[in-house]
Coordinates of C-alpha atoms in Angstrom, one line a residue:
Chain A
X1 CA 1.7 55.8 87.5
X2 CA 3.2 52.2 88.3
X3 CA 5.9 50.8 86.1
X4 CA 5.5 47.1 86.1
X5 CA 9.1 45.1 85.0
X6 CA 8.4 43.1 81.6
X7 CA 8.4 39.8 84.2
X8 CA 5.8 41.0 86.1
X9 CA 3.6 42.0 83.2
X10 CA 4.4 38.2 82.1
X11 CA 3.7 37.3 84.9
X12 CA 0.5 38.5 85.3
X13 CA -0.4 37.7 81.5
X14 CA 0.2 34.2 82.2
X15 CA -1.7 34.3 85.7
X16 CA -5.0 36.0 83.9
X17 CA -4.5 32.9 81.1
X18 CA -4.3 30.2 83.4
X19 CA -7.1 31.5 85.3
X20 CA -9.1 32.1 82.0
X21 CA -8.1 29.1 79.6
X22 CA -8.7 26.4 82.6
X23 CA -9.6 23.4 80.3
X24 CA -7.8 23.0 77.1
X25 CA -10.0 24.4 73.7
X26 CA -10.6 23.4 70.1
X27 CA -9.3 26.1 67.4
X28 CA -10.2 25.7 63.7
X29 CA -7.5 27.7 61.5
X30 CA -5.0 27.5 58.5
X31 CA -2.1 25.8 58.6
X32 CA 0.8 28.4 56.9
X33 CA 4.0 26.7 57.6
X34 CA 4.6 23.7 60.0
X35 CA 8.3 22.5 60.7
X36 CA 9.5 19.4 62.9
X37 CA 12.8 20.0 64.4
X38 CA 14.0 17.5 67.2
X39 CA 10.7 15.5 66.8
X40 CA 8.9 18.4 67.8
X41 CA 6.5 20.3 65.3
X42 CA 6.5 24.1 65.3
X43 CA 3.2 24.8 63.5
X44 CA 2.3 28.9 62.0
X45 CA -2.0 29.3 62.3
X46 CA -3.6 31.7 60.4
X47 CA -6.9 32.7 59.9
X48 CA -7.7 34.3 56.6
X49 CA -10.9 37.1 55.6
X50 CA -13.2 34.5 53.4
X51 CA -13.2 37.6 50.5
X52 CA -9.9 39.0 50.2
X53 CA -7.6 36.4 52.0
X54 CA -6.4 38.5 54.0
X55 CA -4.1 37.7 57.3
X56 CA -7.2 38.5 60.5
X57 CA -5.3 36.4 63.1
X58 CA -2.3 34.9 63.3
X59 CA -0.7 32.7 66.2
X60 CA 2.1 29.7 66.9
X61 CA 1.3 26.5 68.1
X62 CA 4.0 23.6 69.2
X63 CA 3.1 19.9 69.1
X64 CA 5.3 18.1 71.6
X65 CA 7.2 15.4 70.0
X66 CA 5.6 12.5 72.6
X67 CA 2.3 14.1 72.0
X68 CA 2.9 13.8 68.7
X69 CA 3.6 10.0 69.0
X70 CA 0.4 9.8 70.9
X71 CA -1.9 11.4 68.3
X72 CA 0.2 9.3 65.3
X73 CA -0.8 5.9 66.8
X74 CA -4.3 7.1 67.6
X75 CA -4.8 8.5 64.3
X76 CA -3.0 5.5 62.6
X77 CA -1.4 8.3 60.3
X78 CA 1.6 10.4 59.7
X79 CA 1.1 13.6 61.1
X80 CA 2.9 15.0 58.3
X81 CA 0.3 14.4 55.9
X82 CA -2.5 16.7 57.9
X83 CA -0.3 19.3 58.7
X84 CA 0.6 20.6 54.8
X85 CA 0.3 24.5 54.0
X86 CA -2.9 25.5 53.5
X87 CA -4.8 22.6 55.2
X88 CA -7.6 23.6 57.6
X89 CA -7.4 22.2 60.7
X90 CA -8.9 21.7 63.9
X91 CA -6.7 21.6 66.8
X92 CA -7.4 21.0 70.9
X93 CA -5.3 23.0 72.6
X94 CA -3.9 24.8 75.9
X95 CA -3.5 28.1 76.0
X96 CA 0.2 28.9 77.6
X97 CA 1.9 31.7 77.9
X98 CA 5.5 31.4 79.1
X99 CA 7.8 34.6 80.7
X100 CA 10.3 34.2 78.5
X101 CA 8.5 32.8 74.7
X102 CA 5.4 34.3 75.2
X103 CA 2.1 33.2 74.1
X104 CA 1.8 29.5 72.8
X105 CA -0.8 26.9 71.8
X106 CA 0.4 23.1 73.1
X107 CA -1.3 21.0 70.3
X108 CA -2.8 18.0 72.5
X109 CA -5.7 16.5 70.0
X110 CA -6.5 16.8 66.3
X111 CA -9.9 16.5 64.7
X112 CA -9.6 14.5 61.8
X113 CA -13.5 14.9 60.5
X114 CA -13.3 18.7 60.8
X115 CA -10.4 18.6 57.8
X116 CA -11.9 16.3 56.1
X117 CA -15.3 17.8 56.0
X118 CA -13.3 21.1 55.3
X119 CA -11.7 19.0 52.0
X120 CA -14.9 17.7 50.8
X121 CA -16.8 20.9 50.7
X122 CA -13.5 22.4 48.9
X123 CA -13.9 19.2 47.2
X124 CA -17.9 19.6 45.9
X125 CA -17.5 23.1 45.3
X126 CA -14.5 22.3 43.0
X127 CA -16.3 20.0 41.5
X128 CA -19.4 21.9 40.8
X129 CA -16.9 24.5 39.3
X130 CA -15.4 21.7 36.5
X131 CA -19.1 20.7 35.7
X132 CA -20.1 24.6 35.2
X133 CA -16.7 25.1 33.0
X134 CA -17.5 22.0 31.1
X135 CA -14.3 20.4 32.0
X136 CA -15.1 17.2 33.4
X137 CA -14.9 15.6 30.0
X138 CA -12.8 18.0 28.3
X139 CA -9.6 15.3 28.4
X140 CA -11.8 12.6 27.8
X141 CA -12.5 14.0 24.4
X142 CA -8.7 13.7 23.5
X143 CA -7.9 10.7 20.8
X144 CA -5.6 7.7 23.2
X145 CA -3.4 6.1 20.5
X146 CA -4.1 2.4 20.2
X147 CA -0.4 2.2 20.5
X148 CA 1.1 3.8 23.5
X149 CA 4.7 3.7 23.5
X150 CA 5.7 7.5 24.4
X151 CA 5.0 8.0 28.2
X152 CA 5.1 11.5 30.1
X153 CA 4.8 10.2 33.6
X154 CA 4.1 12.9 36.4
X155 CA 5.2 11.3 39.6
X156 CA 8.0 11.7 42.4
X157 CA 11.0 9.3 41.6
X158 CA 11.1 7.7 45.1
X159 CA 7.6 7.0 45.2
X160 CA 6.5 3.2 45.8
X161 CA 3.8 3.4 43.1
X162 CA 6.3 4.7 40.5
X163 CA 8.3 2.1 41.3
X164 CA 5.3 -0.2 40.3
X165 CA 4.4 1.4 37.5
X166 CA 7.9 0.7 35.8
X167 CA 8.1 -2.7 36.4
X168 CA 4.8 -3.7 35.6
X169 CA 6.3 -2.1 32.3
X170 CA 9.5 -3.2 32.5
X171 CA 8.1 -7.1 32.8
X172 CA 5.6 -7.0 30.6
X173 CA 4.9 -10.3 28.6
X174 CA 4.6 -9.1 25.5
X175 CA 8.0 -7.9 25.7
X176 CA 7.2 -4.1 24.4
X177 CA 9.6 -1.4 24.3
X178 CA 8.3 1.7 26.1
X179 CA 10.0 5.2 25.7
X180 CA 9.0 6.6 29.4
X181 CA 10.0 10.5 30.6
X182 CA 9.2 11.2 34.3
X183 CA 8.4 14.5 35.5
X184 CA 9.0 15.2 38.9
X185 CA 5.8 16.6 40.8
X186 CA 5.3 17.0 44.7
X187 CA 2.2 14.7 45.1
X188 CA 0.9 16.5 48.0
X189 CA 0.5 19.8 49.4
X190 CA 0.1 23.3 47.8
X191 CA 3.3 22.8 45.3
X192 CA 1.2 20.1 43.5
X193 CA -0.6 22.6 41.5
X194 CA 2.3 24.5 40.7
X195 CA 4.5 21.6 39.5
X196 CA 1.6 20.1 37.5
X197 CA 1.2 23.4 35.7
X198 CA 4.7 23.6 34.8
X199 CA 5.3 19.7 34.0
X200 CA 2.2 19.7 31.7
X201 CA 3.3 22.7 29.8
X202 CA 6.7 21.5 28.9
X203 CA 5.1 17.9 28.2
X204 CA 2.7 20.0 25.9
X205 CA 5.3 21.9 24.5
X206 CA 7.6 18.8 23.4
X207 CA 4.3 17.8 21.6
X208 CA 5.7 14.3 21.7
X209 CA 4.0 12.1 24.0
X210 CA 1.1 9.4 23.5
X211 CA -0.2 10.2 26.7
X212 CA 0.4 11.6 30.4
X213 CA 0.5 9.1 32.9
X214 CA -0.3 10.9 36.8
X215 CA 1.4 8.2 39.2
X216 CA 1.1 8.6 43.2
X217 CA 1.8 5.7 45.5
X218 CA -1.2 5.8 47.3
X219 CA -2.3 7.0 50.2
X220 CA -4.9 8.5 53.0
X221 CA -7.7 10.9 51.8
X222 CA -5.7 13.7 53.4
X223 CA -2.6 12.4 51.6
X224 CA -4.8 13.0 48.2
X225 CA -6.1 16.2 49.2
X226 CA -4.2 17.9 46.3
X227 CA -6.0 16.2 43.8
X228 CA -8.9 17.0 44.6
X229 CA -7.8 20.8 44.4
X230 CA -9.7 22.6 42.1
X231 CA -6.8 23.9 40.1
X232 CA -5.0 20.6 39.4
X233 CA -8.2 19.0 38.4
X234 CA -8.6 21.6 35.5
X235 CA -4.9 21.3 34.7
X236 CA -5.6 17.5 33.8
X237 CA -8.9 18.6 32.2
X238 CA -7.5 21.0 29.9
X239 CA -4.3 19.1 28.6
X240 CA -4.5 18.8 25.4
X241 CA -3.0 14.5 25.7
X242 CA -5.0 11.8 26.7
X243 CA -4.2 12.1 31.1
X244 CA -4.1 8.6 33.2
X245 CA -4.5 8.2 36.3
X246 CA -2.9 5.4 38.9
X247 CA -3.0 7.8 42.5
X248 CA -3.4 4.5 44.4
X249 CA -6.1 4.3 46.2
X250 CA -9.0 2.2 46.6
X251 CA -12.2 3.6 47.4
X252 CA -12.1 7.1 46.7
X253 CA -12.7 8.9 43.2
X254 CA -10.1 12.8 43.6
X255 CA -11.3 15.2 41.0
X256 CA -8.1 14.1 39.1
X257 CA -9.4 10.9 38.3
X258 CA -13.1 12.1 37.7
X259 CA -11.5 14.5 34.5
X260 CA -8.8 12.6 33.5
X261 CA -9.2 10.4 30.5
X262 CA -8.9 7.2 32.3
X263 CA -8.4 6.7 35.5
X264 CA -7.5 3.5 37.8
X265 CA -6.9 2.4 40.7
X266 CA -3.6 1.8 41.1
X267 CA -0.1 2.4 39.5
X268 CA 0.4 -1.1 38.3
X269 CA -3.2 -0.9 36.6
X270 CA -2.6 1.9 35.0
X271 CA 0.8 0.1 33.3
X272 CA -1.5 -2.8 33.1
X273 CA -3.6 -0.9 30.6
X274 CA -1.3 0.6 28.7
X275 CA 0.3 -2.7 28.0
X276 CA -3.1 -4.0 27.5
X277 CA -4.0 -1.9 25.0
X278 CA -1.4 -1.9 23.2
X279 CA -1.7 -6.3 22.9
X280 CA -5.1 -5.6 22.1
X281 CA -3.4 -3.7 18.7
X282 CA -1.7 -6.6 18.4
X283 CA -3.6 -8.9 18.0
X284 CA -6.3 -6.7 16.2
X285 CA -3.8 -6.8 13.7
X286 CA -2.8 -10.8 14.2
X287 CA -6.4 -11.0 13.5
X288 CA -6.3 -9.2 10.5
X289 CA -3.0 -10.7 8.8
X290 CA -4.6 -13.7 9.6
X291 CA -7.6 -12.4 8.0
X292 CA -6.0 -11.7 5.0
X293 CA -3.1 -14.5 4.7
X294 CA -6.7 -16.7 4.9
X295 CA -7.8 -14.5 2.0
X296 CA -4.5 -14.8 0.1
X297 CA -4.3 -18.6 0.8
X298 CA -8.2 -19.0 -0.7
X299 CA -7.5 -16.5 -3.4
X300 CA -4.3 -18.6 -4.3
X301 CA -6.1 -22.1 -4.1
X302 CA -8.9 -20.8 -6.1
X303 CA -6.4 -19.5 -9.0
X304 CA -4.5 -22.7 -8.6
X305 CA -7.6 -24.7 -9.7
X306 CA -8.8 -22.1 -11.7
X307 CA -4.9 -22.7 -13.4
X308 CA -5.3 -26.6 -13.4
X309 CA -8.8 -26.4 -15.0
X310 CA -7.4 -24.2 -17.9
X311 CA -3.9 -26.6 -18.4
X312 CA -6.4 -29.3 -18.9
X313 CA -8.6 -27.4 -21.3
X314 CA -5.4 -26.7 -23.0
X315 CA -4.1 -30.2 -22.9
X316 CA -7.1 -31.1 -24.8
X317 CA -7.7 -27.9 -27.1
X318 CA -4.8 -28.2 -29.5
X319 CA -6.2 -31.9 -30.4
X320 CA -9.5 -30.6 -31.1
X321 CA -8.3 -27.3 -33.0
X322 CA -5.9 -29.7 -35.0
X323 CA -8.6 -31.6 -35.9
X324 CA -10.8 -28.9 -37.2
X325 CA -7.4 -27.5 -39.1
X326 CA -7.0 -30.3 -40.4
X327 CA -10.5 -31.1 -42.1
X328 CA -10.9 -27.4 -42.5
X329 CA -7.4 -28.3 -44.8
X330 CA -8.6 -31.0 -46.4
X331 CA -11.7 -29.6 -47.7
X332 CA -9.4 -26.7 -49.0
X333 CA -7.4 -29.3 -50.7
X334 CA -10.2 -31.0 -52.3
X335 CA -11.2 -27.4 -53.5
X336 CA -7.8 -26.4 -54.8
X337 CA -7.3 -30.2 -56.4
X338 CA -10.4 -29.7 -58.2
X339 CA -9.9 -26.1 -59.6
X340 CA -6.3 -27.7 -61.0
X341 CA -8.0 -30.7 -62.4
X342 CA -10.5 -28.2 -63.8
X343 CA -7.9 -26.1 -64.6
X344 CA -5.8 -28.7 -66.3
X345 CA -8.6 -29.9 -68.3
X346 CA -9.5 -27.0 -69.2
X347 CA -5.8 -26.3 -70.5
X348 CA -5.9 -29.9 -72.1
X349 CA -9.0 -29.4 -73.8
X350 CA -8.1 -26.2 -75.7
X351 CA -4.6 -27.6 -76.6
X352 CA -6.7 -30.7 -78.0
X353 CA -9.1 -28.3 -79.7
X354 CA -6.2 -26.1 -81.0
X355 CA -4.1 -29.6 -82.7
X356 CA -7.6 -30.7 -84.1
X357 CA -8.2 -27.5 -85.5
X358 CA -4.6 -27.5 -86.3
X359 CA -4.9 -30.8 -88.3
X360 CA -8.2 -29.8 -90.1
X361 CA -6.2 -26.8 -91.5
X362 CA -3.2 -28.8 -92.3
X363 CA -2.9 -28.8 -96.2
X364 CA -1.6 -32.3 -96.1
X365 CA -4.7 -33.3 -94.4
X366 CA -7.0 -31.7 -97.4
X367 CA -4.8 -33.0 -100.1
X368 CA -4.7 -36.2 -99.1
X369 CA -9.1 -36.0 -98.5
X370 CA -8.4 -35.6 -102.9
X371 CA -8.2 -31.2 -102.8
X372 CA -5.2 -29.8 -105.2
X373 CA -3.5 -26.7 -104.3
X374 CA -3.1 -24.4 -107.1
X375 CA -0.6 -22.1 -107.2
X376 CA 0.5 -19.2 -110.1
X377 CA 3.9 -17.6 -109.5
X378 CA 4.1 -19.2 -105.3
X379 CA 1.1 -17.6 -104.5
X380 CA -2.4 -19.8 -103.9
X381 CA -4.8 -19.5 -106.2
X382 CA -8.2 -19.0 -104.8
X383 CA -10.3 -17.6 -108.1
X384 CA -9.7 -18.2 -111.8
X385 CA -9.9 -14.6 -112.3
X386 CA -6.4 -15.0 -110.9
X387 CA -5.5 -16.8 -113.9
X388 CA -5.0 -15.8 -117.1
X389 CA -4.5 -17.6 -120.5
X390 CA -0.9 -18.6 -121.2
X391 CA -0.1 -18.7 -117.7
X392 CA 2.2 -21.9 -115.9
X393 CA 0.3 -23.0 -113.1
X394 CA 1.5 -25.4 -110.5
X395 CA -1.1 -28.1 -109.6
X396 CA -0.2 -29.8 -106.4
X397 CA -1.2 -33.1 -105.5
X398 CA -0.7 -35.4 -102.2
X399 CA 1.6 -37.4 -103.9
X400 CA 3.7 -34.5 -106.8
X401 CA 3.6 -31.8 -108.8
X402 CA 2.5 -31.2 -111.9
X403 CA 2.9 -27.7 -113.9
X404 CA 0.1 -27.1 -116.4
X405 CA -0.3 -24.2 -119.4
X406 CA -3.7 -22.3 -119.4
X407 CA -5.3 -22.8 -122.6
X408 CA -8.4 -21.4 -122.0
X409 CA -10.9 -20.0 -119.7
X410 CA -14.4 -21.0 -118.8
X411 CA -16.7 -19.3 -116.6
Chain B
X1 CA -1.2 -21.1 -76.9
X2 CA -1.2 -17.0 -78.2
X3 CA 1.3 -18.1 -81.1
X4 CA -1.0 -21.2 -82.0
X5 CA -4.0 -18.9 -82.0
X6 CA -2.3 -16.2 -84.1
X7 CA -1.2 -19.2 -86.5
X8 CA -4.8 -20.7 -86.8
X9 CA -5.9 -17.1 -86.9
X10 CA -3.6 -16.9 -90.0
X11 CA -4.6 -20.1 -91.8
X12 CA -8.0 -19.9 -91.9
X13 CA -7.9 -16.2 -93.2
X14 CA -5.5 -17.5 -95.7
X15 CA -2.3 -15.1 -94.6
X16 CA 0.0 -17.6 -95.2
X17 CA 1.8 -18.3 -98.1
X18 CA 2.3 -21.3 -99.4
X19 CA 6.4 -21.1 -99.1
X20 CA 5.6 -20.6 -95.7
X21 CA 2.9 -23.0 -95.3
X22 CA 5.4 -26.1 -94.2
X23 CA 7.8 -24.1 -91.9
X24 CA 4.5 -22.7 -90.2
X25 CA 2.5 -26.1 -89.8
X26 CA 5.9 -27.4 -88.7
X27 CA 6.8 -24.7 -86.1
X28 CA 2.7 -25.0 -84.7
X29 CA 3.6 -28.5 -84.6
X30 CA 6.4 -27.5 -82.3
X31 CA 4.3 -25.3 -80.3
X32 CA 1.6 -27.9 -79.7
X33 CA 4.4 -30.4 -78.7
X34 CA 5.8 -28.0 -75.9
X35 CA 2.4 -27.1 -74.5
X36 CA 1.5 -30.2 -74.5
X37 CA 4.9 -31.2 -72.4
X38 CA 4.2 -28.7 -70.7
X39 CA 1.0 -29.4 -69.2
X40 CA 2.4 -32.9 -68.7
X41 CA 5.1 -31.9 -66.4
X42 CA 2.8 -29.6 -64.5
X43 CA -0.1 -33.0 -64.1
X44 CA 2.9 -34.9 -63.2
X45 CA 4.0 -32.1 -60.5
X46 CA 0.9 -31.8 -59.6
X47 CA 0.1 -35.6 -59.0
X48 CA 3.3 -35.5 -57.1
X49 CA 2.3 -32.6 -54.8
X50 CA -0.8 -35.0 -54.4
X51 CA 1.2 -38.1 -53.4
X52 CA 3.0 -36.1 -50.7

């Protein structure tokens, strides 16, 4: 049996691959790792069973740096953004096989529709998932203060929108104080799942916040692929605060935004609103102070009158209350001075009665009318049977005494 | 008044004696005299009380 050397097999191998791979080919497969050193990206393809994930082909494929260039300025796009784990894409490319490195796919074109096709059917059946698990308005349900002041913002620090979103905070007119945490998050690629999970469980667990504010600078569709992933979407969905969104980005709607509980268009909207709603408290309440300092002011001018109209009813009162008094006193004294006068003639009348009487009973009185008084021994005498023959009687006279003897008795 | 009463009461029931008969017109003489002062003084209050 021949022995070939291992150059000669090479060799050969690359002879039968030049011969067979003439024109370059398109190949769809799974990006697993892709890593640019020296401006050239070394990119590890997969291709995974649809039911158990499983590894069915794997292979390397290099993307020259000046290629590279080429396909950046035709794509209008950082390469960097397509070529994420996980993302599906579909690549033209020559087959090579070298003596020394072995087999290798040059990377000459990319096709941009294939991954985005690839994303929006991941996309729709991710989608049809949140509206069969009732999670499309599950965060919507969740009560957004009227006052937000306490921000968990989900974001990467160096990111332009994030920048935006604090200042649009920071310069707010109405001068409001906001108490903002960030919480790091990769904003693209397969750690944005990952991150979100763990960020929106310590945001829960500090049970703190008014609300979670998702930040991204914006972006191409590709860029926002990771939120449209299924799992992220039900993260939002199922966190218990109120989630906004401000990805940045104009036309499209990710599956973030569709469950979040509000979602805008850009970073600086998203502060926009929160300022917004907070002046909207304000002045709710303006409106109501004003409501009731109107009420207050009516109330007091109505008292006020209500307080004049009684001073004058008092000013005039006591004149009208003497008045009555007054008669009411009169006619009392009238009363009284005529039960004295009655009183006092009454007293008058018996003292008159009593020295008429008085003088009618007076012996001088009936002596001097002609009457004697008789007396035997001091004592009146009323009867003759008093008397007896031989007595001394005293007659008494208005004028003197005279003593008599009794010489006889007559009947 | 009760002491000229009792006094009349007396005379006209013939109680008194006639020793007595002087000092007792004399003392219901008396009495008369002071009630009848007395209601003066209380007319000539009273007319004062009037006047004010």
């Amino acid at each position: 049996m021949t022995a070939y050397s291992l150059l000669e097999l090479n060799t050969y191998l690359k002879r039968v691959l030049v011969l067979n791979f003439e024109e370059p080919l398109w190949v769809r497969a799974e990006i697993m790792q892709a890593k640019t050193h020296r401006g050239h990206t070394y990119i590890d393809l997969v291709e995974k069973a649809a039911d158990d994930e499983h590894v069915q082909a794997q292979a390397s494929a290099i993307l020259w740096s000046r290629q590279r260039k080429v396909l950046e300025s035709k794509l209008n796009q950082n390469l960097d953004d397509w070529l994420t784990e996980g993302a599906e894409i579909s690549f033209l490319v020559e087959v090579q096989f070298h003596e020394v490195h072995g087999l290798a796919f040059h990377v000459i074109d990319v096709d941009p529709a294939y991954t985005l096709g690839k994303l929006e059917l991941q996309r729709q059946e991710a989608l049809d998932k949140l509206r069969l698990e009732k999670l499309l308005d599950q965060n919507k349900k969740c009560q957004l203060p009227d006052v937000i002041q306490k921000l968990a913002v989900i974001s990467s620090d160096a990111a332009s929108g994030y920048q935006d979103f604090l200042q649009q905070l920071r310069e707010n007119a109405f001068g409001y104080a906001f108490d903002l945490h960030l919480y790091s998050n990769a904003m693209q690629g397969l750690q944005t799942e990952k991150e979100l999970s763990e960020n929106l469980e310590q945001i829960r667990a500090q049970n703190y916040f008014d609300c979670v504010v998702l930040i991204r600078g914006g972006g191409s569709r590709i860029d926002l692929s990771a939120f449209d992933a299924y799992g992220v979407a039900r993260e939002i969905a199922q966190c218990p605060i109120p989630v906004l969104t401000g990805i940045g980005h104009e036309t499209d709607t990710t599956l973030a935004d569709l469950v979040a509980h509000r979602a805008f268009k850009t970073p600086t909207a998203a502060a926009a609103f929160v300022v917004d709603r907070n002046a909207v408290y304000e002045n709710t309440l303006l409106e109501k102070f004003h409501h009731v300092e109107q009420l207050t002011r009516y109330s007091l001018q109505r008292e006020s009158l209500q307080l004049k109209n009684q001073e004058n009813s008092l000013r005039y009162l006591p004149a009208e209350v003497w008045s009555r008094a007054q008669s009411e006193l009169d006619r009392t004294k009238k009363v009284v001075d005529l039960l004295i006068d009655q009183r006092l003639n009454s007293e008058k009348s018996k003292i008159e009665k009593v020295a008429t009487h008085l003088a009618a009973l007076h012996h001088h009185s009936v002596l001097n009318r002609g009457y004697t008084l008789t007396t035997l021994e001091g004592r009146i005498v009323r009867s003759s049977a008093q008397i007896k023959k031989g007595n001394s009687i005293k007659t008494r006279f208005k004028d003197g005494v005279i003593t008599s003897k009794v010489e006889a008795q007559h009947d | 008044m009760d002491q000229l009463d009792k006094i009349i009461h007396d005379l006209e029931n013939g109680a008194i004696e006639i020793d007595e008969l002087d000092s007792t017109m004399e003392r219901a003489q008396a009495l008369l005299a002071y009630c009848q002062e007395k209601l003066r003084k209380i007319e000539s209050k009273i007319e004062r009380s009037k006047s004010v």
